[in-house]
Amino acid sequence: MAEQKIDLKNLKAGGFIKERGKDLFTVRLRVPGGRLSVDRLSKIAEVAQKYGKGFVHLSVRQSIELININFNDFDAVVAELGEEQQKVASCGARVRVPTACGGCEYNPNGLVDTQKSALEVDQKLFGTATGHHKFKVCFAGCPFDCPKSAINDVGFQGAVWPKLDADGCISCGLCAKSCTEGALSMGADKKPVFDADKCIYCGDCIKVCPTGAWSAEKKGYTVRIGGKWGRRPLVGTLYATFVPEERVVDFIAVVLAWYQEKAEGAGRVRLGDIIIREGWQSLLERLRGDFPEYVVRETIAPQIIQTQLPLTGRQA
Amino acid sequence: MQSIDLRGVSCPTNFVMAKLELEDIEAGTTVEFLLDDGEPVKNVPRSLKDEGHKLLGLQEREGYYVLTLEKGED
């Protein structure tokens, strides 16, 4: 082997992506949850100016990518970014950097601390080799679902289950008016009537209640599994509700282990396609072992999105 | 012919290792690389071609591939 000119350990988790030009790479940076300090941002700008093309690219998964980095500069780029604790991200068949919305500290819609979850997953699972294909995780703070949880391999969405203190209710009707799902109506006794079958756990009733009569009985994440975008998109389907924030990493680890095992020998194939092949029951039962109180009774297969390609019966 | 075994090395480390090896080899020399099936055999030959090397052949062996190329000009 030739004399080692660059530290190959830097390449281990991926994140260095070959460009068209000779010797040139895109360097994808690790920005869990899409949040970074201004100091880190300044350092990234400095490194991009010194070694890059003069611009950066914001990836659709909340990374900053340095463009036109010469491979001879890998070590210097990694070292200089490291001065502000900025690390390189991943690519390939690995657990990717989790994405997340702004979270709950300042976003009035937030139900759970998505930023905290994203950081925890990044710290504990980032770069884990799947053996098969990429593995994407995201955290949405509420059912608005800005991060698009259903098109991730495992997508989490903040959820609350409301409970009413009828004595504290002043019969203003704001909760029923605010419930766009039609899960709340005002009864003959001028108290809200809750139709649990229509509730999507958004917590709007709790937020709007002027007296605090509505509160959260339980809180956590709704989990959809098996989604992806790309050539053959799939929408992930519901596997669990109200998974506590502190059990997120364990939950993903079970899904990952099932995927690694069931896709053995299948090559480069995403989780959703393995679920279709194996049947959703298999993964649901595996999860039931560790999360009996949270997994749903049954689910459906990942939903295929018809993209209309290929066009059949005629030339493009 | 020099043979460089990149089996068990994941992307993009395998490509970078190939580049480093090629830096010490004279232009016009024929070299072979042993590559795993899957992403490595899809990515590494394409990337080496982009770098200006001439791909001469790709043969499947038992569970892996042998890529033969002629080193291009620096």
mmCIF file of C-alpha atoms in Angstrom, chain A residues 45-308:
data_model
loop_
_atom_site.group_PDB
_atom_site.id
_atom_site.type_symbol
_atom_site.label_atom_id
_atom_site.label_comp_id
_atom_site.label_asym_id
_atom_site.label_seq_id
_atom_site.Cartn_x
_atom_site.Cartn_y
_atom_site.Cartn_z
ATOM 1 C CA ALA A 45 -17.824 29.827 6.077
ATOM 2 C CA GLU A 46 -14.118 30.325 6.761
ATOM 3 C CA VAL A 47 -13.255 26.760 5.695
ATOM 4 C CA ALA A 48 -15.495 26.987 2.624
ATOM 5 C CA GLN A 49 -13.765 30.219 1.625
ATOM 6 C CA LYS A 50 -10.303 28.760 2.109
ATOM 7 C CA TYR A 51 -10.721 25.321 0.526
ATOM 8 C CA GLY A 52 -13.993 25.387 -1.401
ATOM 9 C CA LYS A 53 -15.570 26.835 -4.466
ATOM 10 C CA GLY A 54 -16.814 30.023 -2.803
ATOM 11 C CA PHE A 55 -20.287 28.768 -2.015
ATOM 12 C CA VAL A 56 -21.884 26.086 0.098
ATOM 13 C CA HIS A 57 -24.966 24.016 -0.635
ATOM 14 C CA LEU A 58 -27.803 23.483 1.817
ATOM 15 C CA SER A 59 -28.861 19.870 1.378
ATOM 16 C CA VAL A 60 -32.501 18.882 1.605
ATOM 17 C CA ARG A 61 -31.674 17.021 4.822
ATOM 18 C CA GLN A 62 -30.408 20.010 6.750
ATOM 19 C CA SER A 63 -26.728 19.536 6.018
ATOM 20 C CA ILE A 64 -24.318 22.140 4.796
ATOM 21 C CA GLU A 65 -22.161 20.805 1.995
ATOM 22 C CA LEU A 66 -18.752 22.203 1.088
ATOM 23 C CA ILE A 67 -18.249 22.068 -2.668
ATOM 24 C CA ASN A 68 -15.090 21.462 -4.707
ATOM 25 C CA ILE A 69 -12.847 20.259 -1.900
ATOM 26 C CA ASN A 70 -9.587 18.748 -3.143
ATOM 27 C CA PHE A 71 -8.985 15.363 -1.578
ATOM 28 C CA ASN A 72 -5.485 16.430 -0.558
ATOM 29 C CA ASP A 73 -7.116 18.972 1.757
ATOM 30 C CA PHE A 74 -9.351 16.445 3.594
ATOM 31 C CA ASP A 75 -7.244 16.381 6.745
ATOM 32 C CA ALA A 76 -6.904 20.166 6.897
ATOM 33 C CA VAL A 77 -10.646 20.632 6.333
ATOM 34 C CA VAL A 78 -11.518 18.105 9.051
ATOM 35 C CA ALA A 79 -9.002 19.650 11.476
ATOM 36 C CA GLU A 80 -10.097 23.238 10.913
ATOM 37 C CA LEU A 81 -13.802 22.411 11.180
ATOM 38 C CA GLY A 82 -12.969 20.532 14.364
ATOM 39 C CA GLU A 83 -11.825 23.787 15.962
ATOM 40 C CA GLU A 84 -15.535 24.534 16.353
ATOM 41 C CA GLN A 85 -16.577 20.895 16.941
ATOM 42 C CA GLN A 86 -17.990 20.666 13.423
ATOM 43 C CA LYS A 87 -17.920 17.089 12.144
ATOM 44 C CA VAL A 88 -18.377 15.500 8.744
ATOM 45 C CA ALA A 89 -21.667 13.712 8.027
ATOM 46 C CA SER A 90 -22.387 10.345 6.440
ATOM 47 C CA CYS A 91 -23.426 8.866 3.142
ATOM 48 C CA GLY A 92 -23.808 5.300 1.900
ATOM 49 C CA ALA A 93 -25.376 2.378 3.755
ATOM 50 C CA ARG A 94 -25.365 3.958 7.177
ATOM 51 C CA VAL A 95 -27.621 5.614 9.692
ATOM 52 C CA ARG A 96 -27.773 9.199 8.472
ATOM 53 C CA VAL A 97 -27.802 12.416 10.430
ATOM 54 C CA PRO A 98 -31.316 12.791 11.859
ATOM 55 C CA THR A 99 -33.370 15.773 10.761
ATOM 56 C CA ALA A 100 -35.779 17.677 12.963
ATOM 57 C CA CYS A 101 -37.963 20.733 13.080
ATOM 58 C CA GLY A 102 -37.194 23.644 15.355
ATOM 59 C CA GLY A 103 -38.486 21.805 18.376
ATOM 60 C CA CYS A 104 -40.419 23.004 21.337
ATOM 61 C CA GLU A 105 -38.325 25.615 23.110
ATOM 62 C CA TYR A 106 -39.445 28.429 20.838
ATOM 63 C CA ASN A 107 -41.944 26.942 18.385
ATOM 64 C CA PRO A 108 -45.474 27.356 19.756
ATOM 65 C CA ASN A 109 -46.676 24.236 17.905
ATOM 66 C CA GLY A 110 -44.009 21.967 19.361
ATOM 67 C CA LEU A 111 -45.215 19.130 21.561
ATOM 68 C CA VAL A 112 -41.936 17.312 22.172
ATOM 69 C CA ASP A 113 -38.259 18.236 22.212
ATOM 70 C CA THR A 114 -37.297 17.145 18.717
ATOM 71 C CA GLN A 115 -33.909 18.839 18.918
ATOM 72 C CA LYS A 116 -32.978 16.828 21.979
ATOM 73 C CA SER A 117 -34.097 13.604 20.281
ATOM 74 C CA ALA A 118 -32.141 14.398 17.109
ATOM 75 C CA LEU A 119 -28.981 15.083 19.094
ATOM 76 C CA GLU A 120 -29.354 11.873 21.069
ATOM 77 C CA VAL A 121 -29.873 9.745 17.970
ATOM 78 C CA ASP A 122 -26.964 11.491 16.252
ATOM 79 C CA GLN A 123 -24.730 10.815 19.236
ATOM 80 C CA LYS A 124 -25.679 7.156 19.666
ATOM 81 C CA LEU A 125 -26.555 5.828 16.218
ATOM 82 C CA PHE A 126 -24.977 8.118 13.607
ATOM 83 C CA GLY A 127 -22.917 6.248 11.049
ATOM 84 C CA THR A 128 -24.015 2.762 12.147
ATOM 85 C CA ALA A 129 -23.540 0.472 9.159
ATOM 86 C CA THR A 130 -26.851 -1.049 8.074
ATOM 87 C CA GLY A 131 -25.239 -3.546 5.745
ATOM 88 C CA HIS A 132 -27.868 -2.768 3.113
ATOM 89 C CA HIS A 133 -28.814 0.810 2.361
ATOM 90 C CA LYS A 134 -29.231 4.260 3.844
ATOM 91 C CA PHE A 135 -31.339 4.634 6.974
ATOM 92 C CA LYS A 136 -33.065 7.944 7.607
ATOM 93 C CA VAL A 137 -34.637 9.153 10.816
ATOM 94 C CA CYS A 138 -36.527 12.384 11.426
ATOM 95 C CA PHE A 139 -38.341 14.133 14.231
ATOM 96 C CA ALA A 140 -41.413 16.292 13.760
ATOM 97 C CA GLY A 141 -42.669 18.161 16.797
ATOM 98 C CA CYS A 142 -46.356 17.987 15.932
ATOM 99 C CA PRO A 143 -48.755 16.625 13.313
ATOM 100 C CA PHE A 144 -47.970 19.527 10.963
ATOM 101 C CA ASP A 145 -45.026 17.237 10.259
ATOM 102 C CA CYS A 146 -42.705 19.694 8.521
ATOM 103 C CA PRO A 147 -39.848 17.131 8.439
ATOM 104 C CA LYS A 148 -42.158 14.665 6.598
ATOM 105 C CA SER A 149 -41.919 11.739 8.974
ATOM 106 C CA ALA A 150 -43.694 9.280 6.672
ATOM 107 C CA ILE A 151 -40.947 9.382 4.040
ATOM 108 C CA ASN A 152 -38.194 8.407 6.447
ATOM 109 C CA ASP A 153 -37.183 4.865 7.322
ATOM 110 C CA VAL A 154 -38.289 5.695 10.850
ATOM 111 C CA GLY A 155 -40.206 8.926 11.297
ATOM 112 C CA PHE A 156 -41.238 10.345 14.658
ATOM 113 C CA GLN A 157 -44.005 12.840 15.181
ATOM 114 C CA GLY A 158 -44.841 14.583 18.458
ATOM 115 C CA ALA A 159 -48.194 13.637 19.941
ATOM 116 C CA VAL A 160 -50.311 14.312 23.024
ATOM 117 C CA TRP A 161 -53.414 12.571 24.283
ATOM 118 C CA PRO A 162 -55.738 15.137 25.846
ATOM 119 C CA LYS A 163 -57.811 14.784 28.967
ATOM 120 C CA LEU A 164 -60.524 17.113 30.201
ATOM 121 C CA ASP A 165 -61.130 18.407 33.684
ATOM 122 C CA ALA A 166 -64.818 19.089 33.218
ATOM 123 C CA ASP A 167 -65.000 21.145 36.407
ATOM 124 C CA GLY A 168 -62.363 23.524 35.067
ATOM 125 C CA CYS A 169 -64.194 23.947 31.726
ATOM 126 C CA ILE A 170 -66.017 27.269 31.291
ATOM 127 C CA SER A 171 -67.922 26.018 28.204
ATOM 128 C CA CYS A 172 -66.363 28.607 25.906
ATOM 129 C CA GLY A 173 -66.348 26.171 22.986
ATOM 130 C CA LEU A 174 -62.909 27.254 21.733
ATOM 131 C CA CYS A 175 -61.600 23.695 21.797
ATOM 132 C CA ALA A 176 -64.406 22.420 19.582
ATOM 133 C CA LYS A 177 -63.940 25.364 17.239
ATOM 134 C CA SER A 178 -60.179 24.738 17.041
ATOM 135 C CA CYS A 179 -60.370 21.002 16.460
ATOM 136 C CA THR A 180 -60.007 20.752 12.697
ATOM 137 C CA GLU A 181 -60.316 16.967 12.871
ATOM 138 C CA GLY A 182 -63.854 17.113 14.233
ATOM 139 C CA ALA A 183 -62.900 15.136 17.326
ATOM 140 C CA LEU A 184 -64.527 17.694 19.605
ATOM 141 C CA SER A 185 -68.073 19.032 19.642
ATOM 142 C CA MET A 186 -70.081 20.766 22.348
ATOM 143 C CA GLY A 187 -72.595 18.569 24.114
ATOM 144 C CA ALA A 188 -76.037 19.399 25.419
ATOM 145 C CA ASP A 189 -74.487 20.125 28.807
ATOM 146 C CA LYS A 190 -72.252 22.754 27.124
ATOM 147 C CA LYS A 191 -69.185 20.657 27.851
ATOM 148 C CA PRO A 192 -66.938 19.294 25.070
ATOM 149 C CA VAL A 193 -67.611 15.776 23.817
ATOM 150 C CA PHE A 194 -64.478 13.908 22.706
ATOM 151 C CA ASP A 195 -64.582 11.447 19.787
ATOM 152 C CA ALA A 196 -61.335 9.528 20.321
ATOM 153 C CA ASP A 197 -61.532 7.862 16.907
ATOM 154 C CA LYS A 198 -60.988 11.226 15.203
ATOM 155 C CA CYS A 199 -58.148 12.551 17.359
ATOM 156 C CA ILE A 200 -54.741 12.814 15.689
ATOM 157 C CA TYR A 201 -52.982 13.889 18.924
ATOM 158 C CA CYS A 202 -52.194 17.431 17.784
ATOM 159 C CA GLY A 203 -52.960 19.045 21.153
ATOM 160 C CA ASP A 204 -54.755 22.043 19.655
ATOM 161 C CA CYS A 205 -57.461 21.686 22.318
ATOM 162 C CA ILE A 206 -54.867 21.944 25.079
ATOM 163 C CA LYS A 207 -53.169 24.948 23.507
ATOM 164 C CA VAL A 208 -56.354 26.906 22.968
ATOM 165 C CA CYS A 209 -58.074 26.166 26.287
ATOM 166 C CA PRO A 210 -58.167 29.435 28.274
ATOM 167 C CA THR A 211 -58.473 27.758 31.665
ATOM 168 C CA GLY A 212 -56.184 24.745 31.360
ATOM 169 C CA ALA A 213 -59.141 22.368 31.605
ATOM 170 C CA TRP A 214 -57.611 20.374 28.759
ATOM 171 C CA SER A 215 -54.187 18.935 29.633
ATOM 172 C CA ALA A 216 -51.892 16.189 28.354
ATOM 173 C CA GLU A 217 -52.624 12.779 29.779
ATOM 174 C CA LYS A 218 -49.719 11.273 27.874
ATOM 175 C CA LYS A 219 -47.131 12.597 25.484
ATOM 176 C CA GLY A 220 -44.557 11.098 23.160
ATOM 177 C CA TYR A 221 -43.979 10.181 19.553
ATOM 178 C CA THR A 222 -46.188 8.674 16.904
ATOM 179 C CA VAL A 223 -43.901 6.432 14.812
ATOM 180 C CA ARG A 224 -44.193 5.628 11.127
ATOM 181 C CA ILE A 225 -41.839 3.122 9.536
ATOM 182 C CA GLY A 226 -40.821 2.128 6.046
ATOM 183 C CA GLY A 227 -40.989 5.394 4.156
ATOM 184 C CA LYS A 228 -38.568 6.676 1.543
ATOM 185 C CA TRP A 229 -38.463 8.953 -1.480
ATOM 186 C CA GLY A 230 -36.476 8.499 -4.653
ATOM 187 C CA ARG A 231 -37.077 6.271 -7.654
ATOM 188 C CA ARG A 232 -39.746 4.180 -5.995
ATOM 189 C CA PRO A 233 -41.322 6.228 -3.209
ATOM 190 C CA LEU A 234 -43.090 4.658 -0.270
ATOM 191 C CA VAL A 235 -45.090 6.215 2.530
ATOM 192 C CA GLY A 236 -44.287 4.737 5.918
ATOM 193 C CA THR A 237 -47.101 3.400 8.060
ATOM 194 C CA LEU A 238 -48.046 3.560 11.715
ATOM 195 C CA TYR A 239 -46.315 1.214 14.156
ATOM 196 C CA ALA A 240 -46.501 2.940 17.526
ATOM 197 C CA THR A 241 -48.054 5.819 19.409
ATOM 198 C CA PHE A 242 -46.862 7.832 22.397
ATOM 199 C CA VAL A 243 -43.380 6.321 22.462
ATOM 200 C CA PRO A 244 -41.635 8.242 25.267
ATOM 201 C CA GLU A 245 -38.837 10.563 24.219
ATOM 202 C CA GLU A 246 -36.324 8.661 26.355
ATOM 203 C CA ARG A 247 -37.007 5.390 24.489
ATOM 204 C CA VAL A 248 -36.439 6.676 20.966
ATOM 205 C CA VAL A 249 -32.915 5.299 20.564
ATOM 206 C CA ASP A 250 -33.964 1.848 21.818
ATOM 207 C CA PHE A 251 -36.915 1.858 19.438
ATOM 208 C CA ILE A 252 -34.758 2.671 16.419
ATOM 209 C CA ALA A 253 -32.208 0.051 17.499
ATOM 210 C CA VAL A 254 -34.881 -2.680 17.366
ATOM 211 C CA VAL A 255 -35.996 -1.589 13.886
ATOM 212 C CA LEU A 256 -32.389 -1.461 12.732
ATOM 213 C CA ALA A 257 -31.640 -4.942 14.080
ATOM 214 C CA TRP A 258 -34.744 -6.364 12.335
ATOM 215 C CA TYR A 259 -33.711 -4.677 9.068
ATOM 216 C CA GLN A 260 -30.132 -5.912 9.297
ATOM 217 C CA GLU A 261 -31.347 -9.452 9.904
ATOM 218 C CA LYS A 262 -34.218 -9.649 7.405
ATOM 219 C CA ALA A 263 -32.358 -7.988 4.548
ATOM 220 C CA GLU A 264 -29.409 -10.369 4.865
ATOM 221 C CA GLY A 265 -28.311 -11.262 1.347
ATOM 222 C CA ALA A 266 -30.829 -8.920 -0.289
ATOM 223 C CA GLY A 267 -28.185 -6.363 -1.288
ATOM 224 C CA ARG A 268 -28.934 -2.668 -1.546
ATOM 225 C CA VAL A 269 -32.521 -2.524 -0.436
ATOM 226 C CA ARG A 270 -34.377 -0.074 1.808
ATOM 227 C CA LEU A 271 -36.306 -0.980 4.939
ATOM 228 C CA GLY A 272 -39.737 -0.310 3.396
ATOM 229 C CA ASP A 273 -39.150 -2.811 0.616
ATOM 230 C CA ILE A 274 -38.060 -5.433 3.143
ATOM 231 C CA ILE A 275 -41.273 -4.821 5.110
ATOM 232 C CA ILE A 276 -43.272 -5.373 1.928
ATOM 233 C CA ARG A 277 -41.355 -8.601 1.290
ATOM 234 C CA GLU A 278 -41.504 -9.937 4.858
ATOM 235 C CA GLY A 279 -44.933 -8.620 5.791
ATOM 236 C CA TRP A 280 -45.623 -5.867 8.326
ATOM 237 C CA GLN A 281 -46.569 -8.436 10.987
ATOM 238 C CA SER A 282 -42.963 -9.538 11.383
ATOM 239 C CA LEU A 283 -41.622 -6.097 12.329
ATOM 240 C CA LEU A 284 -44.662 -5.259 14.427
ATOM 241 C CA GLU A 285 -44.248 -8.446 16.460
ATOM 242 C CA ARG A 286 -40.546 -7.783 16.947
ATOM 243 C CA LEU A 287 -41.318 -4.304 18.273
ATOM 244 C CA ARG A 288 -44.114 -5.631 20.453
ATOM 245 C CA GLY A 289 -41.538 -7.603 22.403
ATOM 246 C CA ASP A 290 -39.823 -4.461 23.681
ATOM 247 C CA PHE A 291 -42.615 -1.918 23.399
ATOM 248 C CA PRO A 292 -45.860 -3.759 24.177
ATOM 249 C CA GLU A 293 -47.592 -0.681 25.559
ATOM 250 C CA TYR A 294 -46.871 1.476 22.514
ATOM 251 C CA VAL A 295 -47.124 -0.600 19.330
ATOM 252 C CA VAL A 296 -50.410 -0.577 17.478
ATOM 253 C CA ARG A 297 -52.517 -3.718 17.131
ATOM 254 C CA GLU A 298 -52.034 -3.862 13.397
ATOM 255 C CA THR A 299 -50.783 -1.710 10.573
ATOM 256 C CA ILE A 300 -50.609 -1.818 6.790
ATOM 257 C CA ALA A 301 -47.772 -2.289 4.322
ATOM 258 C CA PRO A 302 -45.783 0.795 3.251
ATOM 259 C CA GLN A 303 -47.898 2.588 0.681
ATOM 260 C CA ILE A 304 -46.573 2.731 -2.854
ATOM 261 C CA ILE A 305 -46.785 6.159 -4.498
ATOM 262 C CA GLN A 306 -47.610 5.919 -8.162
ATOM 263 C CA THR A 307 -45.125 8.178 -9.955
ATOM 264 C CA GLN A 308 -46.375 7.206 -13.446
#
